[in-house]
PDB file of C-alpha atoms in Angstrom:
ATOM      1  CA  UNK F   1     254.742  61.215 204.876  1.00 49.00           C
ATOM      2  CA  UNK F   2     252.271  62.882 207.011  1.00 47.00           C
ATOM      3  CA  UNK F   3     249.904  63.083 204.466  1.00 45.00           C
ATOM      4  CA  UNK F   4     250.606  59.517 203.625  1.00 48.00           C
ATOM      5  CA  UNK F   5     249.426  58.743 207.340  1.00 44.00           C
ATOM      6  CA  UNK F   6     246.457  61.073 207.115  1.00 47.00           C
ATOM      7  CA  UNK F   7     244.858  59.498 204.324  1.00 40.00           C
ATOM      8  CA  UNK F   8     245.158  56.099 205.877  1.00 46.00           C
ATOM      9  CA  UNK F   9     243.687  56.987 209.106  1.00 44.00           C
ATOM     10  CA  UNK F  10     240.931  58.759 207.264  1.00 43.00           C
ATOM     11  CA  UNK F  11     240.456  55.313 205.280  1.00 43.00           C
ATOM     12  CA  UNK F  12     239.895  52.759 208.118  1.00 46.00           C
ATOM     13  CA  UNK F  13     237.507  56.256 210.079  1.00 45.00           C
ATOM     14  CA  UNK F  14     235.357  56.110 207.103  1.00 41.00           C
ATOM     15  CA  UNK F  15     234.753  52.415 206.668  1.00 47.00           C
ATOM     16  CA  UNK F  16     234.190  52.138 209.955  1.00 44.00           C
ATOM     17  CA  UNK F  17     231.288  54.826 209.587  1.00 40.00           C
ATOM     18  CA  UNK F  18     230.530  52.753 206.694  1.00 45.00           C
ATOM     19  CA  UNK F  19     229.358  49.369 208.171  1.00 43.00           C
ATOM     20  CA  UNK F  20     228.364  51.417 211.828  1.00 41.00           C
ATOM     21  CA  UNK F  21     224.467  50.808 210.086  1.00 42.00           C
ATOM     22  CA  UNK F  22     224.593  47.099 209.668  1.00 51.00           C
ATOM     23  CA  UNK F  23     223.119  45.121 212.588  1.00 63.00           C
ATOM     24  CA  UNK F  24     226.463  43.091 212.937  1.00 73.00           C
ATOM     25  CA  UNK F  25     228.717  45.887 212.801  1.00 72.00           C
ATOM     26  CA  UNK F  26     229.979  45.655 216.876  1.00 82.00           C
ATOM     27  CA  UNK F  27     232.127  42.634 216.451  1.00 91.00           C
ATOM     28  CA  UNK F  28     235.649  42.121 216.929  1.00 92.00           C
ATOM     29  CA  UNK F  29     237.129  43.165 213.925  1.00 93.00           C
ATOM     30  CA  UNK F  30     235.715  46.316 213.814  1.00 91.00           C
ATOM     31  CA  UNK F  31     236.510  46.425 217.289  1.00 92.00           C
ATOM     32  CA  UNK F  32     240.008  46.056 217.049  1.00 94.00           C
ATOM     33  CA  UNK F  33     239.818  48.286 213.661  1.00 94.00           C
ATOM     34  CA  UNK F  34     238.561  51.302 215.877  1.00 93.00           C
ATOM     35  CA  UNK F  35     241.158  50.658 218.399  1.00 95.00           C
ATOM     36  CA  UNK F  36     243.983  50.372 215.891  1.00 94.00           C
ATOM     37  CA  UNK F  37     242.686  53.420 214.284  1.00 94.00           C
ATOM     38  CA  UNK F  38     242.832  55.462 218.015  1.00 95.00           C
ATOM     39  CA  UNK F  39     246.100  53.951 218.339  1.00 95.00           C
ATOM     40  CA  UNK F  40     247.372  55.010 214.632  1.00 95.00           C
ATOM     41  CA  UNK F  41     246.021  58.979 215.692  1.00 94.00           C
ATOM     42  CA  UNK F  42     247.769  58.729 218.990  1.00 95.00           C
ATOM     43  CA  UNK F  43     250.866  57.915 217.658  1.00 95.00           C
ATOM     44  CA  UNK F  44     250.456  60.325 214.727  1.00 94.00           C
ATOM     45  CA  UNK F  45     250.141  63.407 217.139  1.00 94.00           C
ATOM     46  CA  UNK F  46     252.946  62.357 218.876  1.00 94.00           C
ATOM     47  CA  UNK F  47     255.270  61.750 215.864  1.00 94.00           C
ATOM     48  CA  UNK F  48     255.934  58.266 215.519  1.00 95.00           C
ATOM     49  CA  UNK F  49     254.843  58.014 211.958  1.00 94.00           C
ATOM     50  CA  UNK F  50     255.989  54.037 211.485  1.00 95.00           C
ATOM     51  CA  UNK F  51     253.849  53.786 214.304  1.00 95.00           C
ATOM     52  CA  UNK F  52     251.108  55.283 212.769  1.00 95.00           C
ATOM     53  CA  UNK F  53     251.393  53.741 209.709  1.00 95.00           C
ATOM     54  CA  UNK F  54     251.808  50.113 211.228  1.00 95.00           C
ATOM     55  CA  UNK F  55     248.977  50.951 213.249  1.00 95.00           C
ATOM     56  CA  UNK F  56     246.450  52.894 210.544  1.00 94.00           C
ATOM     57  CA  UNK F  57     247.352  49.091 208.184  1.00 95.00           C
ATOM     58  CA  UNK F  58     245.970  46.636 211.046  1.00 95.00           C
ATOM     59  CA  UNK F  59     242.766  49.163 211.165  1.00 95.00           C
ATOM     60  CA  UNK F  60     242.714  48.847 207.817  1.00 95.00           C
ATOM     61  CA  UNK F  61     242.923  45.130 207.603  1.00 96.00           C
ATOM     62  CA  UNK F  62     240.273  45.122 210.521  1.00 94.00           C
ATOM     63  CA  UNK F  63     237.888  46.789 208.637  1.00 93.00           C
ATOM     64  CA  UNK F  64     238.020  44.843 205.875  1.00 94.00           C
ATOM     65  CA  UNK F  65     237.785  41.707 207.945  1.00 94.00           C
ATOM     66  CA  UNK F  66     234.579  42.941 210.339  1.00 93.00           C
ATOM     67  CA  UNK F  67     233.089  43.639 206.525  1.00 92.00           C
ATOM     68  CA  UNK F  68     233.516  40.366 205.446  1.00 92.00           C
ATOM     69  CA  UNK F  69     231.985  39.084 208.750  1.00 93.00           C
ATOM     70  CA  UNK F  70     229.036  41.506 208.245  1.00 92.00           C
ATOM     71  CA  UNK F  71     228.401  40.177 204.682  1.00 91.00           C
ATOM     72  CA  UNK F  72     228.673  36.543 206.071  1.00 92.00           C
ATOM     73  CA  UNK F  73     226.599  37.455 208.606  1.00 93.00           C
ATOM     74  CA  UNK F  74     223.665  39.096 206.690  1.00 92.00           C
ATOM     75  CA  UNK F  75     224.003  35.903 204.588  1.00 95.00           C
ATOM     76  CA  UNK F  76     223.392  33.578 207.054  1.00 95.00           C
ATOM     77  CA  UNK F  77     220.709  35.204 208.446  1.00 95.00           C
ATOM     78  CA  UNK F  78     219.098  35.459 204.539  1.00 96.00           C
ATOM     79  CA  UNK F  79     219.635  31.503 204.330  1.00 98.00           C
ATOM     80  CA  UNK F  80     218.671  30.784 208.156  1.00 97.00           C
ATOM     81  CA  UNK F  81     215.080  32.848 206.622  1.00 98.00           C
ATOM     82  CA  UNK F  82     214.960  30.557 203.267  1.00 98.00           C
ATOM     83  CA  UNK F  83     215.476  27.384 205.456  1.00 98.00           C
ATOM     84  CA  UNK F  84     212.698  27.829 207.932  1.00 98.00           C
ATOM     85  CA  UNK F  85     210.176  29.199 205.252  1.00 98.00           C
ATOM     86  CA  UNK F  86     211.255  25.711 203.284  1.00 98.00           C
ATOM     87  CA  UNK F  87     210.951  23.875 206.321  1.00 98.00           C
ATOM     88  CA  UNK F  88     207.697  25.143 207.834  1.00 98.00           C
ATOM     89  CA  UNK F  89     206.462  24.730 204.145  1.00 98.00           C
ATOM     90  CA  UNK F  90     207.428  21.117 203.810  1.00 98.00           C
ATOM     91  CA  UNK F  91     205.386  20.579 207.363  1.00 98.00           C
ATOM     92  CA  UNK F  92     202.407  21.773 206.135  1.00 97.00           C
ATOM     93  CA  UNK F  93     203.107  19.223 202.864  1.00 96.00           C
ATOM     94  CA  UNK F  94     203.570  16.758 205.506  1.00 96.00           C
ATOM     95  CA  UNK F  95     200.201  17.298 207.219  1.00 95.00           C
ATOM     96  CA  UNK F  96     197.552  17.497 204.168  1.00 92.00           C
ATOM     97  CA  UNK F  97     199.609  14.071 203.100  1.00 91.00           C
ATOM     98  CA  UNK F  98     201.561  15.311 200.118  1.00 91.00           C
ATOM     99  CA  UNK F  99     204.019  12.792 200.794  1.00 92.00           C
ATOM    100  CA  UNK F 100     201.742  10.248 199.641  1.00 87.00           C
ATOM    101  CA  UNK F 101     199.157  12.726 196.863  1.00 84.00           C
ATOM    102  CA  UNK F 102     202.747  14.702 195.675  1.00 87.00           C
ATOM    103  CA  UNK F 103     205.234  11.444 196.669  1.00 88.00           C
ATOM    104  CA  UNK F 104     207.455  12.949 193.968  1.00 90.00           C
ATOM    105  CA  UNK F 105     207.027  16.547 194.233  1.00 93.00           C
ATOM    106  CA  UNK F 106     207.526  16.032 198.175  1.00 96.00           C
ATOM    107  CA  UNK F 107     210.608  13.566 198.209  1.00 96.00           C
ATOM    108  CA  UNK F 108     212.268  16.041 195.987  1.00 97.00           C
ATOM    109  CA  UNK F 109     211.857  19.169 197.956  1.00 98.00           C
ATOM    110  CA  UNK F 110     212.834  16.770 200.986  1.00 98.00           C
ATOM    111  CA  UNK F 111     216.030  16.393 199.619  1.00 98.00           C
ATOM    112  CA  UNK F 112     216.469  19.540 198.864  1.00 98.00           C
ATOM    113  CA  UNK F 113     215.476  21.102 202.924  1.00 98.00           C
ATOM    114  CA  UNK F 114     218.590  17.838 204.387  1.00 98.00           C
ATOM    115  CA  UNK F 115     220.983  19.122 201.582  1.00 98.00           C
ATOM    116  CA  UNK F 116     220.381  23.291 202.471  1.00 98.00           C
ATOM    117  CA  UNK F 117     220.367  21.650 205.972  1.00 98.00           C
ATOM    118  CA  UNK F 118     224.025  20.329 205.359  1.00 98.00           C
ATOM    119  CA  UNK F 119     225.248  22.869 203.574  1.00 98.00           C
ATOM    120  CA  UNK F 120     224.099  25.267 206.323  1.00 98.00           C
ATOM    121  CA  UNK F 121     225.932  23.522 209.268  1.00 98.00           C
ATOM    122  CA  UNK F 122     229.220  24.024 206.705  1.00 97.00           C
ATOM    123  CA  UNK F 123     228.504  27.518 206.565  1.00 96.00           C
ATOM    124  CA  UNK F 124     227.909  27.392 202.952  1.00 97.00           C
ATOM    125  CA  UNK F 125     225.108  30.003 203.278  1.00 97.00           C
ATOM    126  CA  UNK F 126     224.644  30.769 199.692  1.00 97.00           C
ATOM    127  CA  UNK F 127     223.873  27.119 198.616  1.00 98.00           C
ATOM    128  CA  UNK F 128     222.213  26.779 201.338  1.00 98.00           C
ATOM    129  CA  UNK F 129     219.562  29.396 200.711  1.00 98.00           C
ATOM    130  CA  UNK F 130     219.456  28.168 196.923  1.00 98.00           C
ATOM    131  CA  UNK F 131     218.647  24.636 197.784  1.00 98.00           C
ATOM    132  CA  UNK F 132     215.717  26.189 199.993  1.00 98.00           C
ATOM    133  CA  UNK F 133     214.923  28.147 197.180  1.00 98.00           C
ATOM    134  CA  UNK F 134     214.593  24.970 194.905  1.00 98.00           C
ATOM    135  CA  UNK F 135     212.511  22.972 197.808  1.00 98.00           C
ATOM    136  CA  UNK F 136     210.102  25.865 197.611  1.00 98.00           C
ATOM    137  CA  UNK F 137     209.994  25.607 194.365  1.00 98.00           C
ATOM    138  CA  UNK F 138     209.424  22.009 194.094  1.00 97.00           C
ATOM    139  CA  UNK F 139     206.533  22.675 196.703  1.00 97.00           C
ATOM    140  CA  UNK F 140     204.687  25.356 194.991  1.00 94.00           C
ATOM    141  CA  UNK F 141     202.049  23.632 192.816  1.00 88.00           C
ATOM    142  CA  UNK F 142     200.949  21.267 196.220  1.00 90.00           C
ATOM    143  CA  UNK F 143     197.848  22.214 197.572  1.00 85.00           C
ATOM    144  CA  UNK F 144     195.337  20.731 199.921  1.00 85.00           C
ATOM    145  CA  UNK F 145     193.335  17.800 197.692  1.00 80.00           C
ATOM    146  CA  UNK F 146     191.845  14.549 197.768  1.00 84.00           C
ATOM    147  CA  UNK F 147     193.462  11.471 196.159  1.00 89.00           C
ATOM    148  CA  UNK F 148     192.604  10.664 192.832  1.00 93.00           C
ATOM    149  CA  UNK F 149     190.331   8.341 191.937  1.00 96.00           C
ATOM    150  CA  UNK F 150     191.953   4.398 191.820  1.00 97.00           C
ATOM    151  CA  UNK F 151     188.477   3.500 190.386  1.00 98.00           C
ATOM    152  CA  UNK F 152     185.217   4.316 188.176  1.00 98.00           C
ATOM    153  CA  UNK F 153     182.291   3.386 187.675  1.00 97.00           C
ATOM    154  CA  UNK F 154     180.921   3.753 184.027  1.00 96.00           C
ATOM    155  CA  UNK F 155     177.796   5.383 183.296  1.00 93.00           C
ATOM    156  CA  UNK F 156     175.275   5.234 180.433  1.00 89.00           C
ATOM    157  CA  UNK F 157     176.813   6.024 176.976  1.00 83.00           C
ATOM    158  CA  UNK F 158     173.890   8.606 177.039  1.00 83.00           C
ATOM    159  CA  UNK F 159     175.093  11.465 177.733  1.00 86.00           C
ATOM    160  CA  UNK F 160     178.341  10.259 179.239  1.00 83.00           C
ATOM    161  CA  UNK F 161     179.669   8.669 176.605  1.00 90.00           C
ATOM    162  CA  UNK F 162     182.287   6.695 178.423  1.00 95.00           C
ATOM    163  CA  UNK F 163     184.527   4.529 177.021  1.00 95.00           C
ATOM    164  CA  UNK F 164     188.296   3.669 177.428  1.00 97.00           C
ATOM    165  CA  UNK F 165     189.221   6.599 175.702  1.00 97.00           C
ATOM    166  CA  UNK F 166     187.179   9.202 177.479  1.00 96.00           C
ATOM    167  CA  UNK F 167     187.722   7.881 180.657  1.00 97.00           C
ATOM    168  CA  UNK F 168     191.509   8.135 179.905  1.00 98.00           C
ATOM    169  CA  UNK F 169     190.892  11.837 179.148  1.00 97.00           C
ATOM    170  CA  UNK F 170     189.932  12.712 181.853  1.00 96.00           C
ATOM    171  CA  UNK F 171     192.083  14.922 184.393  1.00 96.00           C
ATOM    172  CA  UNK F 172     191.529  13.175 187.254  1.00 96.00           C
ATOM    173  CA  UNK F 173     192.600   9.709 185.350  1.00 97.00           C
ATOM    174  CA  UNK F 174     194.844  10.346 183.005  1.00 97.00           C
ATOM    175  CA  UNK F 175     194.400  13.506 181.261  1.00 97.00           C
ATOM    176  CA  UNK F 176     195.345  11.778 178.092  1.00 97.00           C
ATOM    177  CA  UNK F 177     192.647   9.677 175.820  1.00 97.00           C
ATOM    178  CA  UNK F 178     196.086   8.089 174.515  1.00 97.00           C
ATOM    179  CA  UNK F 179     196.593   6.358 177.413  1.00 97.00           C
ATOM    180  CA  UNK F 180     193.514   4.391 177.149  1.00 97.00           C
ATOM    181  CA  UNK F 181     195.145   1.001 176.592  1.00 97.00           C
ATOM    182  CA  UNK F 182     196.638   1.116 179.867  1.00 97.00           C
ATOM    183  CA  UNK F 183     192.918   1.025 181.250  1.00 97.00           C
ATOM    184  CA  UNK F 184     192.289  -1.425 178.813  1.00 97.00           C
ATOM    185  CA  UNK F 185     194.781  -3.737 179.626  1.00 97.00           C
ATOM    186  CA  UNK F 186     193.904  -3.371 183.349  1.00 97.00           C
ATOM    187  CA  UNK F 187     190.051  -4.025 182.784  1.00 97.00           C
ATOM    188  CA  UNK F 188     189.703  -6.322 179.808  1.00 95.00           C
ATOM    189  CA  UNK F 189     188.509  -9.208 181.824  1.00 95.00           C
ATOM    190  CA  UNK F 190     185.843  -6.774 183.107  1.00 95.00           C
ATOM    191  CA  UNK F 191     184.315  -6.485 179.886  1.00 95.00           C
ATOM    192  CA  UNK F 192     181.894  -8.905 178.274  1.00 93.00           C
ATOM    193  CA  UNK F 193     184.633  -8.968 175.162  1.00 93.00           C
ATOM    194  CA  UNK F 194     188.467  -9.265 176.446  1.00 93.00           C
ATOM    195  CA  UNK F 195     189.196  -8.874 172.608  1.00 93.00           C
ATOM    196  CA  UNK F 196     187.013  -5.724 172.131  1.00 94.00           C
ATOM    197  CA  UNK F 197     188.138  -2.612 174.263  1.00 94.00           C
ATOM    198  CA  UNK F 198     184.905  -0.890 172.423  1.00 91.00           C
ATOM    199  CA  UNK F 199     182.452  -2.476 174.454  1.00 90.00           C
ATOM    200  CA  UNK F 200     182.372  -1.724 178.117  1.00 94.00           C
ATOM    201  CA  UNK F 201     178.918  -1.909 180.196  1.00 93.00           C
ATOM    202  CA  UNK F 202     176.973   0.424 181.864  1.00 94.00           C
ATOM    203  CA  UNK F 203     177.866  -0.143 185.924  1.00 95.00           C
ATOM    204  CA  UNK F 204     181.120  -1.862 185.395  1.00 96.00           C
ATOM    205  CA  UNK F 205     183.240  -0.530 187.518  1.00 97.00           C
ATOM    206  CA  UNK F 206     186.828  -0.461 186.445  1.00 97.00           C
ATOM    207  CA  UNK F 207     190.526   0.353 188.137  1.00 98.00           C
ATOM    208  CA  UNK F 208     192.534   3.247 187.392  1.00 98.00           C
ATOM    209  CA  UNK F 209     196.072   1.810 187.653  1.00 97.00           C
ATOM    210  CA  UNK F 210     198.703   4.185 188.622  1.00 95.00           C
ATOM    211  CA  UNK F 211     200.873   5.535 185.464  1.00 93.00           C
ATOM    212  CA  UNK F 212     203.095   7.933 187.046  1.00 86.00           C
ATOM    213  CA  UNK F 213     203.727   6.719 190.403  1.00 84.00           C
ATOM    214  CA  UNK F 214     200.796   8.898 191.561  1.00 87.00           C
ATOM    215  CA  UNK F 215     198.654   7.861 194.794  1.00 87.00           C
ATOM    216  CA  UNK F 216     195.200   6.833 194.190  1.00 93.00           C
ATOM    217  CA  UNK F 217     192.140   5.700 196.496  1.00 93.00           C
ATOM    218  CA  UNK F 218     188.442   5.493 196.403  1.00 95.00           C
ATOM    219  CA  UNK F 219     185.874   5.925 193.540  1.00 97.00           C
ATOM    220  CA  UNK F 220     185.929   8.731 191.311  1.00 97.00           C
ATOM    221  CA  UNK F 221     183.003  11.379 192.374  1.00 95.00           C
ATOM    222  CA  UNK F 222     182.430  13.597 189.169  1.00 91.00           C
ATOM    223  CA  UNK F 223     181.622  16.257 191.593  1.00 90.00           C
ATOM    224  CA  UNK F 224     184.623  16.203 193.143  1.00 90.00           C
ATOM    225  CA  UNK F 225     187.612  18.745 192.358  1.00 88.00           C
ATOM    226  CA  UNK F 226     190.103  16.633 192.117  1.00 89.00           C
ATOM    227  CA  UNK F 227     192.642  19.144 189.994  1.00 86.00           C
ATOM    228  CA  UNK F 228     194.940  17.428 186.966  1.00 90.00           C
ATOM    229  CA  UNK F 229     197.096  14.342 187.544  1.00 91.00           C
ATOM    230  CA  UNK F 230     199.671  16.694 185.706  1.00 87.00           C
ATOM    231  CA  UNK F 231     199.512  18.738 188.941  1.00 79.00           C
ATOM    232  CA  UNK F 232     200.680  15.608 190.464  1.00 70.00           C
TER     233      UNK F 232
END
């Protein structure tokens, strides 16, 4: 019996000494776990091993309690960390206009800061953090840019050899010569042939209608680095 006691006293001691290193370890439950164990040695000494037993349980109980709190606890303050990084990262989207350059990469990492936001308020820390995980994620190829071109000018077929097809190729347009027909369609009464997508004219400037839901303004500057609509 008394070593019965002994070993449970000894139990709820050493947890306690356990979680005494976490930051949230001075809460109620380990409170009340201390003072339960006190109470179990008292009545130990004296001789009132039910006591001590009844006692040396609740400071067990306690301590497993206070180290659920402290795991909750360290969680929250991992997701409360993911949130604001996700958060002060979709700002700075917000300010260099990746809301209307990234609409799609933006609205989805949007969704993804309300949801962790939601989640968070429930106390559902671990989703939380994962959804600002993903909206970090979803933010990670955005970068400070200029728009894509919604126009361009064609040059000389010497040496630029533009046509529908090159200009299609390109990264700032499409990034696929395949695509060429949409430009073609777009443009045809722009060209001295609507029937002949071959023969475009030096000067003719033509519109680069969006194909992905991507924002575009302005003419396109061949000096300018306007990165890969697949970026986009």
């Amino acid at each position: 019996m008394k070593k019965t006691i002994a070993l449970f006293t000894a139990l709820c001691l050493t947890g306690a000494a356990q979680l005494s290193s976490a930051s949230y370890d001075n809460n109620s439950f380990q409170r009340k776990s201390r003072e339960y164990s006190a109470m179990a040695q008292t009545a130990y000494d004296e001789g009132d091993y039910d006591a001590a037993i009844t006692y040396a349980n609740e400071a067990e109980k306690n301590a497993q309690l206070s180290e659920e709190y402290i795991r909750k606890m360290l969680l929250r303050a991992e997701a409360e960390a993911e949130m604001n990084r996700a958060r002060t990262r979709l700002a700075w989207a917000r300010e260099i206009k990746a809301d209307v350059y990234y609409a799609s990469a933006y609205q989805t990492a949007a969704d993804y800061v309300d949801r962790g936001g939601k989640r968070f308020n429930e106390e559902d820390f671990e989703t939380a953090k994962k959804y600002a995980g993903l909206a970090l994620e979803a933010l990670a190829g955005v970068r400070e840019t200029v728009p894509l071109p919604a126009q361009y000018r064609v040059e000389n077929w010497v040496p630029a050899r533009d046509c529908f097809w090159t200009i299609a190729g390109k990264e700032a347009v499409y990034a696929d010569p395949y695509q060429w027909k949409k430009l073609y369609e777009a443009n045809k009464d722009r060209i001295p042939d609507s029937g002949n997508p071959d023969l475009i004219m030096p000067g003719t400037v033509i519109e680069i209608p969006s194909i992905q839901g991507e924002y575009r303004e302005g003419m396109y500057n061949p000096d300018a680095d306007y990165g890969s609509i697949r970026d986009r």
